[in-house]
Amino acid sequence: MNIDKENANWRAFLYLFFAWLVALVASLAALFIGEVLGQTPCNLCWFQRVFMLPLPIILGIAVWKSDWEIWRYCFPLSIIGLLVALYHLLLYAGILPMPIVPCKASGPSCIGNSMLVFSIPLPGLAVVAFALISTLLLALRKAIK
């Protein structure tokens, strides 16, 4: 019985650690693109950052404290960020026929090649990051039950 609890705690730690790692890499990448490369984020990128940037801090503290219940607070942030990123990706793909603000001549263009990483658009990478974090947090929830 004790071994099962140790295995569950180890799995919970791994899920939480990897959720933190994904959030950290995504946040650092967004900051690098904006601050080092000088790519001004569009409005939807800003909204995605609002939901991503707190996650490495909150999840990092949870990893340090082994707080398995943190999924309750981070999961909503991740899901809302996922929805914004998915909306952004649908705009980017042209499925929703509206312009991405401020994607115009005077602002950044989410459609340009400068917004691709390994041929993947930034909104697509955001969808992947938020989906991974959400999945890991759900796995954490299941591991602690």
Short mmCIF file of N, CA, C and O in Angstrom, two decimals:
data_model
loop_
_atom_site.label_atom_id
_atom_site.label_comp_id
_atom_site.label_asym_id
_atom_site.label_seq_id
_atom_site.Cartn_x
_atom_site.Cartn_y
_atom_site.Cartn_z
N MET A 1 0.83 -1.19 0.00
CA MET A 1 0.00 0.00 0.00
C MET A 1 0.86 1.25 0.00
O MET A 1 0.57 2.20 -0.68
N ASN A 2 1.94 1.25 0.77
CA ASN A 2 2.82 2.41 0.85
C ASN A 2 3.54 2.65 -0.47
O ASN A 2 3.79 3.78 -0.85
N ILE A 3 3.87 1.56 -1.18
CA ILE A 3 4.54 1.68 -2.48
C ILE A 3 3.62 2.35 -3.49
O ILE A 3 4.06 3.17 -4.29
N ASP A 4 2.33 2.02 -3.45
CA ASP A 4 1.37 2.66 -4.36
C ASP A 4 1.30 4.16 -4.13
O ASP A 4 1.25 4.94 -5.07
N LYS A 5 1.32 4.57 -2.88
CA LYS A 5 1.27 6.00 -2.55
C LYS A 5 2.55 6.70 -3.01
O LYS A 5 2.51 7.81 -3.53
N GLU A 6 3.69 6.04 -2.85
CA GLU A 6 4.96 6.61 -3.31
C GLU A 6 4.98 6.76 -4.83
O GLU A 6 5.45 7.76 -5.35
N ASN A 7 4.45 5.73 -5.52
CA ASN A 7 4.37 5.80 -6.99
C ASN A 7 3.45 6.94 -7.43
O ASN A 7 3.75 7.65 -8.38
N ALA A 8 2.33 7.09 -6.74
CA ALA A 8 1.39 8.17 -7.07
C ALA A 8 2.03 9.53 -6.83
O ALA A 8 1.88 10.45 -7.64
N ASN A 9 2.76 9.67 -5.73
CA ASN A 9 3.45 10.93 -5.44
C ASN A 9 4.52 11.22 -6.48
O ASN A 9 4.70 12.37 -6.88
N TRP A 10 5.25 10.19 -6.90
CA TRP A 10 6.28 10.37 -7.92
C TRP A 10 5.66 10.79 -9.25
O TRP A 10 6.16 11.69 -9.92
N ARG A 11 4.57 10.13 -9.64
CA ARG A 11 3.88 10.51 -10.88
C ARG A 11 3.35 11.94 -10.78
O ARG A 11 3.48 12.72 -11.72
N ALA A 12 2.76 12.28 -9.65
CA ALA A 12 2.26 13.64 -9.45
C ALA A 12 3.38 14.65 -9.58
O ALA A 12 3.23 15.69 -10.23
N PHE A 13 4.53 14.34 -8.98
CA PHE A 13 5.68 15.24 -9.08
C PHE A 13 6.10 15.42 -10.54
O PHE A 13 6.37 16.54 -10.99
N LEU A 14 6.18 14.31 -11.28
CA LEU A 14 6.61 14.39 -12.68
C LEU A 14 5.62 15.20 -13.52
O LEU A 14 6.04 16.03 -14.35
N TYR A 15 4.33 14.98 -13.33
CA TYR A 15 3.33 15.75 -14.07
C TYR A 15 3.45 17.24 -13.77
O TYR A 15 3.42 18.07 -14.67
N LEU A 16 3.59 17.56 -12.51
CA LEU A 16 3.71 18.95 -12.10
C LEU A 16 5.01 19.56 -12.61
O LEU A 16 5.02 20.69 -13.12
N PHE A 17 6.10 18.82 -12.51
CA PHE A 17 7.39 19.32 -12.98
C PHE A 17 7.36 19.60 -14.48
O PHE A 17 7.83 20.65 -14.93
N PHE A 18 6.81 18.68 -15.26
CA PHE A 18 6.77 18.89 -16.71
C PHE A 18 5.81 20.00 -17.10
O PHE A 18 6.06 20.72 -18.07
N ALA A 19 4.72 20.17 -16.37
CA ALA A 19 3.82 21.31 -16.63
C ALA A 19 4.58 22.62 -16.37
O ALA A 19 4.48 23.57 -17.16
N TRP A 20 5.35 22.66 -15.28
CA TRP A 20 6.16 23.84 -14.98
C TRP A 20 7.19 24.07 -16.09
O TRP A 20 7.39 25.20 -16.53
N LEU A 21 7.84 23.01 -16.55
CA LEU A 21 8.87 23.12 -17.58
C LEU A 21 8.29 23.66 -18.89
O LEU A 21 8.89 24.55 -19.52
N VAL A 22 7.14 23.16 -19.29
CA VAL A 22 6.50 23.66 -20.51
C VAL A 22 6.14 25.14 -20.36
O VAL A 22 6.38 25.95 -21.27
N ALA A 23 5.56 25.49 -19.22
CA ALA A 23 5.19 26.89 -18.98
C ALA A 23 6.42 27.79 -18.96
O ALA A 23 6.39 28.91 -19.50
N LEU A 24 7.51 27.32 -18.37
CA LEU A 24 8.74 28.10 -18.31
C LEU A 24 9.32 28.32 -19.70
O LEU A 24 9.67 29.45 -20.08
N VAL A 25 9.41 27.27 -20.49
CA VAL A 25 9.96 27.38 -21.84
C VAL A 25 9.08 28.30 -22.71
O VAL A 25 9.59 29.16 -23.43
N ALA A 26 7.76 28.14 -22.61
CA ALA A 26 6.85 28.98 -23.39
C ALA A 26 6.97 30.45 -22.99
O ALA A 26 7.00 31.34 -23.85
N SER A 27 7.07 30.70 -21.69
CA SER A 27 7.19 32.09 -21.22
C SER A 27 8.51 32.70 -21.63
O SER A 27 8.55 33.85 -22.09
N LEU A 28 9.59 31.96 -21.47
CA LEU A 28 10.90 32.48 -21.87
C LEU A 28 10.98 32.70 -23.38
O LEU A 28 11.57 33.69 -23.84
N ALA A 29 10.37 31.82 -24.15
CA ALA A 29 10.35 31.98 -25.60
C ALA A 29 9.56 33.24 -26.00
O ALA A 29 9.99 34.01 -26.86
N ALA A 30 8.42 33.45 -25.36
CA ALA A 30 7.62 34.65 -25.66
C ALA A 30 8.39 35.91 -25.31
O ALA A 30 8.38 36.89 -26.08
N LEU A 31 9.05 35.90 -24.17
CA LEU A 31 9.84 37.06 -23.78
C LEU A 31 11.04 37.27 -24.71
O LEU A 31 11.38 38.39 -25.07
N PHE A 32 11.68 36.19 -25.14
CA PHE A 32 12.80 36.28 -26.07
C PHE A 32 12.36 36.87 -27.41
O PHE A 32 13.02 37.76 -27.94
N ILE A 33 11.26 36.37 -27.93
CA ILE A 33 10.75 36.86 -29.21
C ILE A 33 10.40 38.34 -29.12
O ILE A 33 10.69 39.12 -30.02
N GLY A 34 9.77 38.73 -28.02
CA GLY A 34 9.36 40.12 -27.87
C GLY A 34 10.48 41.07 -27.50
O GLY A 34 10.63 42.14 -28.09
N GLU A 35 11.32 40.68 -26.54
CA GLU A 35 12.32 41.60 -26.01
C GLU A 35 13.66 41.53 -26.72
O GLU A 35 14.30 42.56 -26.92
N VAL A 36 14.10 40.35 -27.12
CA VAL A 36 15.41 40.21 -27.76
C VAL A 36 15.29 40.38 -29.27
O VAL A 36 16.06 41.13 -29.88
N LEU A 37 14.33 39.69 -29.87
CA LEU A 37 14.16 39.79 -31.32
C LEU A 37 13.38 41.03 -31.74
O LEU A 37 13.35 41.37 -32.92
N GLY A 38 12.73 41.68 -30.79
CA GLY A 38 12.02 42.92 -31.09
C GLY A 38 10.71 42.75 -31.83
O GLY A 38 10.21 43.70 -32.43
N GLN A 39 10.12 41.56 -31.80
CA GLN A 39 8.84 41.32 -32.46
C GLN A 39 7.72 41.77 -31.53
O GLN A 39 7.48 41.15 -30.49
N THR A 40 7.05 42.84 -31.88
CA THR A 40 5.96 43.34 -31.06
C THR A 40 4.79 42.37 -31.14
O THR A 40 4.34 42.02 -32.23
N PRO A 41 4.28 41.92 -30.00
CA PRO A 41 3.16 40.97 -30.04
C PRO A 41 1.85 41.66 -30.42
O PRO A 41 1.62 42.81 -30.09
N CYS A 42 1.02 40.92 -31.12
CA CYS A 42 -0.31 41.44 -31.44
C CYS A 42 -1.19 41.35 -30.18
O CYS A 42 -0.78 40.81 -29.16
N ASN A 43 -2.38 41.89 -30.27
CA ASN A 43 -3.28 41.91 -29.11
C ASN A 43 -3.57 40.51 -28.57
O ASN A 43 -3.60 40.30 -27.36
N LEU A 44 -3.80 39.56 -29.46
CA LEU A 44 -4.11 38.20 -29.01
C LEU A 44 -2.90 37.54 -28.35
O LEU A 44 -3.05 36.78 -27.40
N CYS A 45 -1.70 37.87 -28.85
CA CYS A 45 -0.49 37.35 -28.19
C CYS A 45 -0.37 37.91 -26.78
O CYS A 45 0.04 37.21 -25.85
N TRP A 46 -0.74 39.16 -26.60
CA TRP A 46 -0.72 39.76 -25.26
C TRP A 46 -1.68 39.03 -24.33
O TRP A 46 -1.36 38.76 -23.18
N PHE A 47 -2.88 38.73 -24.82
CA PHE A 47 -3.85 38.02 -23.98
C PHE A 47 -3.33 36.63 -23.61
O PHE A 47 -3.51 36.18 -22.48
N GLN A 48 -2.66 35.96 -24.56
CA GLN A 48 -2.09 34.64 -24.26
C GLN A 48 -1.01 34.76 -23.20
O GLN A 48 -0.91 33.92 -22.30
N ARG A 49 -0.20 35.83 -23.28
CA ARG A 49 0.85 36.03 -22.28
C ARG A 49 0.26 36.26 -20.89
O ARG A 49 0.85 35.84 -19.90
N VAL A 50 -0.87 36.93 -20.84
CA VAL A 50 -1.52 37.17 -19.54
C VAL A 50 -1.79 35.85 -18.83
O VAL A 50 -1.64 35.74 -17.61
N PHE A 51 -2.16 34.83 -19.59
CA PHE A 51 -2.48 33.54 -19.00
C PHE A 51 -1.27 32.61 -18.87
O PHE A 51 -1.28 31.71 -18.03
N MET A 52 -0.22 32.84 -19.66
CA MET A 52 0.96 31.97 -19.60
C MET A 52 1.98 32.45 -18.58
O MET A 52 2.54 31.64 -17.83
N LEU A 53 2.25 33.74 -18.52
CA LEU A 53 3.36 34.23 -17.69
C LEU A 53 3.24 33.94 -16.20
O LEU A 53 4.26 33.72 -15.55
N PRO A 54 2.05 33.89 -15.60
CA PRO A 54 1.99 33.52 -14.18
C PRO A 54 2.24 32.03 -13.93
O PRO A 54 2.64 31.65 -12.82
N LEU A 55 2.04 31.19 -14.93
CA LEU A 55 2.11 29.74 -14.73
C LEU A 55 3.48 29.24 -14.27
O LEU A 55 3.54 28.41 -13.35
N PRO A 56 4.61 29.72 -14.84
CA PRO A 56 5.89 29.19 -14.34
C PRO A 56 6.15 29.54 -12.88
O PRO A 56 6.74 28.75 -12.14
N ILE A 57 5.69 30.70 -12.46
CA ILE A 57 5.89 31.10 -11.06
C ILE A 57 5.03 30.25 -10.14
O ILE A 57 5.52 29.66 -9.17
N ILE A 58 3.75 30.15 -10.46
CA ILE A 58 2.82 29.39 -9.60
C ILE A 58 3.19 27.91 -9.59
O ILE A 58 3.25 27.28 -8.54
N LEU A 59 3.43 27.35 -10.79
CA LEU A 59 3.77 25.93 -10.86
C LEU A 59 5.14 25.65 -10.24
O LEU A 59 5.34 24.59 -9.63
N GLY A 60 6.08 26.58 -10.39
CA GLY A 60 7.39 26.41 -9.78
C GLY A 60 7.31 26.34 -8.26
O GLY A 60 7.96 25.50 -7.63
N ILE A 61 6.51 27.20 -7.67
CA ILE A 61 6.31 27.16 -6.22
C ILE A 61 5.63 25.85 -5.82
O ILE A 61 5.99 25.22 -4.82
N ALA A 62 4.67 25.42 -6.64
CA ALA A 62 3.98 24.16 -6.34
C ALA A 62 4.92 22.96 -6.41
O ALA A 62 4.83 22.05 -5.59
N VAL A 63 5.84 22.96 -7.39
CA VAL A 63 6.83 21.88 -7.47
C VAL A 63 7.70 21.90 -6.22
O VAL A 63 7.95 20.85 -5.61
N TRP A 64 8.16 23.07 -5.84
CA TRP A 64 9.03 23.21 -4.68
C TRP A 64 8.34 22.75 -3.39
O TRP A 64 8.93 22.07 -2.56
N LYS A 65 7.06 23.08 -3.25
CA LYS A 65 6.30 22.74 -2.05
C LYS A 65 5.55 21.41 -2.15
O LYS A 65 4.87 21.01 -1.21
N SER A 66 5.65 20.74 -3.29
CA SER A 66 4.90 19.50 -3.56
C SER A 66 3.40 19.71 -3.31
O SER A 66 2.75 18.91 -2.64
N ASP A 67 2.89 20.78 -3.86
CA ASP A 67 1.47 21.13 -3.72
C ASP A 67 0.69 20.53 -4.89
O ASP A 67 0.60 21.12 -5.96
N TRP A 68 0.14 19.35 -4.66
CA TRP A 68 -0.56 18.63 -5.74
C TRP A 68 -1.91 19.26 -6.08
O TRP A 68 -2.47 19.01 -7.13
N GLU A 69 -2.45 20.07 -5.20
CA GLU A 69 -3.76 20.69 -5.43
C GLU A 69 -3.69 21.94 -6.30
O GLU A 69 -4.71 22.55 -6.59
N ILE A 70 -2.51 22.30 -6.75
CA ILE A 70 -2.34 23.53 -7.53
C ILE A 70 -3.08 23.46 -8.87
O ILE A 70 -3.40 24.48 -9.46
N TRP A 71 -3.40 22.26 -9.31
CA TRP A 71 -4.11 22.13 -10.58
C TRP A 71 -5.41 22.91 -10.55
O TRP A 71 -5.86 23.40 -11.59
N ARG A 72 -6.03 23.06 -9.39
CA ARG A 72 -7.30 23.78 -9.28
C ARG A 72 -7.17 25.24 -9.70
O ARG A 72 -8.13 25.83 -10.17
N TYR A 73 -6.00 25.82 -9.51
CA TYR A 73 -5.80 27.23 -9.80
C TYR A 73 -5.16 27.45 -11.17
O TYR A 73 -5.43 28.45 -11.83
N CYS A 74 -4.32 26.53 -11.59
CA CYS A 74 -3.62 26.68 -12.86
C CYS A 74 -4.41 26.16 -14.05
O CYS A 74 -4.26 26.67 -15.16
N PHE A 75 -5.25 25.17 -13.82
CA PHE A 75 -6.02 24.60 -14.94
C PHE A 75 -6.92 25.65 -15.61
O PHE A 75 -6.93 25.74 -16.83
N PRO A 76 -7.66 26.48 -14.85
CA PRO A 76 -8.47 27.51 -15.52
C PRO A 76 -7.63 28.50 -16.33
O PRO A 76 -8.02 28.88 -17.44
N LEU A 77 -6.47 28.90 -15.81
CA LEU A 77 -5.58 29.79 -16.57
C LEU A 77 -5.17 29.13 -17.88
O LEU A 77 -5.17 29.77 -18.93
N SER A 78 -4.82 27.87 -17.80
CA SER A 78 -4.37 27.14 -18.97
C SER A 78 -5.49 26.96 -20.00
O SER A 78 -5.26 27.11 -21.21
N ILE A 79 -6.67 26.66 -19.55
CA ILE A 79 -7.80 26.46 -20.47
C ILE A 79 -8.18 27.77 -21.16
O ILE A 79 -8.43 27.81 -22.37
N ILE A 80 -8.24 28.86 -20.40
CA ILE A 80 -8.58 30.15 -21.01
C ILE A 80 -7.49 30.55 -22.02
O ILE A 80 -7.80 31.02 -23.12
N GLY A 81 -6.23 30.35 -21.65
CA GLY A 81 -5.14 30.62 -22.58
C GLY A 81 -5.23 29.76 -23.83
O GLY A 81 -4.99 30.23 -24.95
N LEU A 82 -5.61 28.49 -23.66
CA LEU A 82 -5.80 27.59 -24.79
C LEU A 82 -6.89 28.10 -25.72
O LEU A 82 -6.74 28.08 -26.95
N LEU A 83 -7.99 28.56 -25.16
CA LEU A 83 -9.09 29.07 -25.99
C LEU A 83 -8.67 30.32 -26.76
O LEU A 83 -9.00 30.46 -27.96
N VAL A 84 -7.94 31.22 -26.13
CA VAL A 84 -7.45 32.42 -26.82
C VAL A 84 -6.48 32.02 -27.93
O VAL A 84 -6.56 32.52 -29.05
N ALA A 85 -5.57 31.09 -27.63
CA ALA A 85 -4.60 30.64 -28.63
C ALA A 85 -5.28 29.92 -29.79
O ALA A 85 -4.90 30.10 -30.96
N LEU A 86 -6.30 29.14 -29.49
CA LEU A 86 -7.03 28.45 -30.55
C LEU A 86 -7.76 29.45 -31.44
O LEU A 86 -7.75 29.32 -32.67
N TYR A 87 -8.38 30.45 -30.83
CA TYR A 87 -9.03 31.52 -31.60
C TYR A 87 -8.01 32.24 -32.49
O TYR A 87 -8.25 32.48 -33.67
N HIS A 88 -6.83 32.52 -31.92
CA HIS A 88 -5.77 33.17 -32.67
C HIS A 88 -5.32 32.30 -33.85
O HIS A 88 -5.10 32.79 -34.96
N LEU A 89 -5.18 31.01 -33.61
CA LEU A 89 -4.77 30.08 -34.67
C LEU A 89 -5.82 30.01 -35.78
O LEU A 89 -5.48 29.97 -36.97
N LEU A 90 -7.10 30.03 -35.41
CA LEU A 90 -8.16 30.02 -36.42
C LEU A 90 -8.14 31.30 -37.26
O LEU A 90 -8.38 31.26 -38.47
N LEU A 91 -7.83 32.42 -36.64
CA LEU A 91 -7.67 33.67 -37.38
C LEU A 91 -6.46 33.58 -38.30
O LEU A 91 -6.51 33.97 -39.47
N TYR A 92 -5.37 33.07 -37.77
CA TYR A 92 -4.13 32.93 -38.54
C TYR A 92 -4.35 32.05 -39.77
O TYR A 92 -3.88 32.36 -40.86
N ALA A 93 -5.05 30.96 -39.59
CA ALA A 93 -5.29 30.01 -40.69
C ALA A 93 -6.31 30.52 -41.69
O ALA A 93 -6.51 29.92 -42.75
N GLY A 94 -7.01 31.61 -41.37
CA GLY A 94 -8.00 32.16 -42.27
C GLY A 94 -9.36 31.50 -42.15
O GLY A 94 -10.25 31.76 -42.95
N ILE A 95 -9.52 30.63 -41.18
CA ILE A 95 -10.80 29.97 -40.97
C ILE A 95 -11.83 30.98 -40.48
O ILE A 95 -12.99 30.94 -40.88
N LEU A 96 -11.39 31.88 -39.62
CA LEU A 96 -12.22 33.02 -39.21
C LEU A 96 -11.73 34.23 -40.01
O LEU A 96 -10.57 34.61 -39.88
N PRO A 97 -12.58 34.81 -40.83
CA PRO A 97 -12.13 35.85 -41.76
C PRO A 97 -12.09 37.26 -41.16
O PRO A 97 -12.70 38.18 -41.68
N MET A 98 -11.35 37.42 -40.06
CA MET A 98 -11.21 38.74 -39.46
C MET A 98 -9.72 39.04 -39.34
O MET A 98 -8.91 38.12 -39.21
N PRO A 99 -9.33 40.31 -39.39
CA PRO A 99 -7.91 40.64 -39.24
C PRO A 99 -7.45 40.45 -37.80
O PRO A 99 -8.23 40.57 -36.87
N ILE A 100 -6.17 40.13 -37.65
CA ILE A 100 -5.58 40.01 -36.33
C ILE A 100 -5.04 41.39 -35.95
O ILE A 100 -4.18 41.92 -36.61
N VAL A 101 -5.58 41.98 -34.92
CA VAL A 101 -5.21 43.33 -34.51
C VAL A 101 -3.94 43.26 -33.67
O VAL A 101 -3.88 42.44 -32.76
N PRO A 102 -2.92 44.06 -33.87
CA PRO A 102 -2.74 45.10 -34.88
C PRO A 102 -1.99 44.63 -36.10
O PRO A 102 -1.07 45.30 -36.56
N CYS A 103 -2.31 43.48 -36.64
CA CYS A 103 -1.64 43.00 -37.84
C CYS A 103 -2.06 43.82 -39.05
O CYS A 103 -3.02 43.51 -39.74
N LYS A 104 -1.34 44.90 -39.26
CA LYS A 104 -1.57 45.76 -40.41
C LYS A 104 -0.23 46.34 -40.79
O LYS A 104 0.80 45.99 -40.22
N ALA A 105 -0.20 47.24 -41.72
CA ALA A 105 1.06 47.77 -42.25
C ALA A 105 1.94 48.39 -41.16
O ALA A 105 3.15 48.29 -41.19
N SER A 106 1.34 49.04 -40.17
CA SER A 106 2.13 49.72 -39.15
C SER A 106 2.45 48.85 -37.94
O SER A 106 3.21 49.26 -37.08
N GLY A 107 1.88 47.67 -37.85
CA GLY A 107 2.09 46.81 -36.69
C GLY A 107 2.71 45.49 -37.08
O GLY A 107 3.06 45.28 -38.23
N PRO A 108 2.86 44.57 -36.15
CA PRO A 108 3.45 43.27 -36.47
C PRO A 108 2.49 42.44 -37.30
O PRO A 108 1.28 42.65 -37.26
N SER A 109 3.04 41.54 -38.05
CA SER A 109 2.21 40.65 -38.85
C SER A 109 2.38 39.23 -38.37
O SER A 109 3.47 38.67 -38.45
N CYS A 110 1.31 38.66 -37.89
CA CYS A 110 1.35 37.26 -37.45
C CYS A 110 1.46 36.32 -38.63
O CYS A 110 1.71 35.13 -38.45
N ILE A 111 1.25 36.83 -39.82
CA ILE A 111 1.27 35.99 -41.01
C ILE A 111 2.66 35.92 -41.63
O ILE A 111 2.96 35.03 -42.39
N GLY A 112 3.56 36.82 -41.24
CA GLY A 112 4.89 36.86 -41.81
C GLY A 112 5.76 35.69 -41.38
O GLY A 112 5.50 35.01 -40.39
N ASN A 113 6.84 35.47 -42.13
CA ASN A 113 7.77 34.38 -41.83
C ASN A 113 8.51 34.60 -40.52
O ASN A 113 9.02 33.65 -39.93
N SER A 114 8.57 35.85 -40.04
CA SER A 114 9.26 36.12 -38.77
C SER A 114 8.48 35.57 -37.58
O SER A 114 9.00 35.52 -36.48
N MET A 115 7.25 35.16 -37.79
CA MET A 115 6.42 34.62 -36.71
C MET A 115 6.30 33.11 -36.79
O MET A 115 5.37 32.52 -36.24
N LEU A 116 7.25 32.47 -37.48
CA LEU A 116 7.29 31.01 -37.57
C LEU A 116 8.49 30.48 -36.80
O LEU A 116 9.58 31.05 -36.86
N VAL A 117 8.30 29.40 -36.07
CA VAL A 117 9.38 28.71 -35.39
C VAL A 117 9.33 27.26 -35.86
O VAL A 117 8.33 26.57 -35.64
N PHE A 118 10.39 26.81 -36.54
CA PHE A 118 10.42 25.47 -37.14
C PHE A 118 9.20 25.27 -38.05
O PHE A 118 8.55 24.23 -38.02
N SER A 119 8.86 26.31 -38.81
CA SER A 119 7.73 26.32 -39.76
C SER A 119 6.37 26.21 -39.08
O SER A 119 5.38 25.90 -39.73
N ILE A 120 6.31 26.44 -37.79
CA ILE A 120 5.05 26.40 -37.04
C ILE A 120 4.74 27.83 -36.60
O ILE A 120 5.60 28.50 -36.02
N PRO A 121 3.52 28.31 -36.86
CA PRO A 121 3.19 29.67 -36.44
C PRO A 121 3.12 29.77 -34.92
O PRO A 121 2.80 28.81 -34.22
N LEU A 122 3.44 30.95 -34.41
CA LEU A 122 3.42 31.16 -32.96
C LEU A 122 2.09 30.82 -32.32
O LEU A 122 2.07 30.21 -31.23
N PRO A 123 0.94 31.14 -32.94
CA PRO A 123 -0.33 30.72 -32.32
C PRO A 123 -0.44 29.20 -32.19
O PRO A 123 -1.00 28.69 -31.23
N GLY A 124 0.11 28.47 -33.15
CA GLY A 124 0.09 27.01 -33.07
C GLY A 124 0.94 26.50 -31.93
O GLY A 124 0.56 25.56 -31.22
N LEU A 125 2.11 27.12 -31.73
CA LEU A 125 2.96 26.74 -30.60
C LEU A 125 2.28 27.03 -29.27
O LEU A 125 2.40 26.26 -28.32
N ALA A 126 1.55 28.15 -29.22
CA ALA A 126 0.82 28.48 -27.99
C ALA A 126 -0.27 27.45 -27.70
O ALA A 126 -0.47 27.05 -26.55
N VAL A 127 -0.97 27.02 -28.75
CA VAL A 127 -2.00 25.98 -28.57
C VAL A 127 -1.36 24.71 -28.02
O VAL A 127 -1.88 24.11 -27.06
N VAL A 128 -0.22 24.32 -28.57
CA VAL A 128 0.46 23.11 -28.11
C VAL A 128 0.88 23.26 -26.65
O VAL A 128 0.68 22.35 -25.83
N ALA A 129 1.46 24.41 -26.30
CA ALA A 129 1.93 24.62 -24.92
C ALA A 129 0.77 24.59 -23.93
O ALA A 129 0.84 23.89 -22.91
N PHE A 130 -0.30 25.33 -24.22
CA PHE A 130 -1.44 25.34 -23.30
C PHE A 130 -2.11 23.97 -23.22
O PHE A 130 -2.54 23.54 -22.15
N ALA A 131 -2.19 23.25 -24.35
CA ALA A 131 -2.79 21.92 -24.34
C ALA A 131 -1.95 20.95 -23.52
O ALA A 131 -2.49 20.13 -22.76
N LEU A 132 -0.63 21.02 -23.66
CA LEU A 132 0.25 20.16 -22.87
C LEU A 132 0.11 20.44 -21.38
O LEU A 132 0.01 19.50 -20.56
N ILE A 133 0.12 21.71 -21.02
CA ILE A 133 -0.02 22.07 -19.60
C ILE A 133 -1.36 21.58 -19.07
O ILE A 133 -1.42 21.00 -17.98
N SER A 134 -2.42 21.80 -19.82
CA SER A 134 -3.75 21.36 -19.38
C SER A 134 -3.80 19.84 -19.20
O SER A 134 -4.35 19.35 -18.21
N THR A 135 -3.23 19.11 -20.14
CA THR A 135 -3.21 17.65 -20.07
C THR A 135 -2.41 17.18 -18.86
O THR A 135 -2.83 16.27 -18.14
N LEU A 136 -1.26 17.79 -18.63
CA LEU A 136 -0.45 17.41 -17.48
C LEU A 136 -1.14 17.73 -16.16
O LEU A 136 -1.04 16.95 -15.20
N LEU A 137 -1.87 18.84 -16.11
CA LEU A 137 -2.59 19.17 -14.89
C LEU A 137 -3.75 18.20 -14.64
O LEU A 137 -4.02 17.84 -13.48
N LEU A 138 -4.40 17.77 -15.71
CA LEU A 138 -5.45 16.75 -15.56
C LEU A 138 -4.87 15.42 -15.10
O LEU A 138 -5.46 14.72 -14.28
N ALA A 139 -3.69 15.08 -15.64
CA ALA A 139 -3.02 13.84 -15.21
C ALA A 139 -2.60 13.94 -13.75
O ALA A 139 -2.71 12.96 -12.99
N LEU A 140 -2.18 15.13 -13.32
CA LEU A 140 -1.85 15.36 -11.92
C LEU A 140 -3.07 15.13 -11.04
O LEU A 140 -2.99 14.45 -10.02
N ARG A 141 -4.18 15.68 -11.46
CA ARG A 141 -5.44 15.51 -10.72
C ARG A 141 -5.79 14.04 -10.55
O ARG A 141 -6.16 13.57 -9.47
N LYS A 142 -5.63 13.30 -11.64
CA LYS A 142 -5.95 11.88 -11.61
C LYS A 142 -4.95 11.10 -10.73
O LYS A 142 -5.35 10.17 -10.01
N ALA A 143 -3.69 11.51 -10.74
CA ALA A 143 -2.66 10.80 -9.98
C ALA A 143 -2.84 10.96 -8.47
O ALA A 143 -2.49 10.06 -7.71
N ILE A 144 -3.43 12.09 -8.05
CA ILE A 144 -3.56 12.31 -6.61
C ILE A 144 -4.84 11.75 -6.03
O ILE A 144 -5.03 11.76 -4.82
N LYS A 145 -5.73 11.27 -6.87
CA LYS A 145 -7.00 10.72 -6.36
C LYS A 145 -6.81 9.34 -5.81
O LYS A 145 -6.02 8.58 -6.14
#
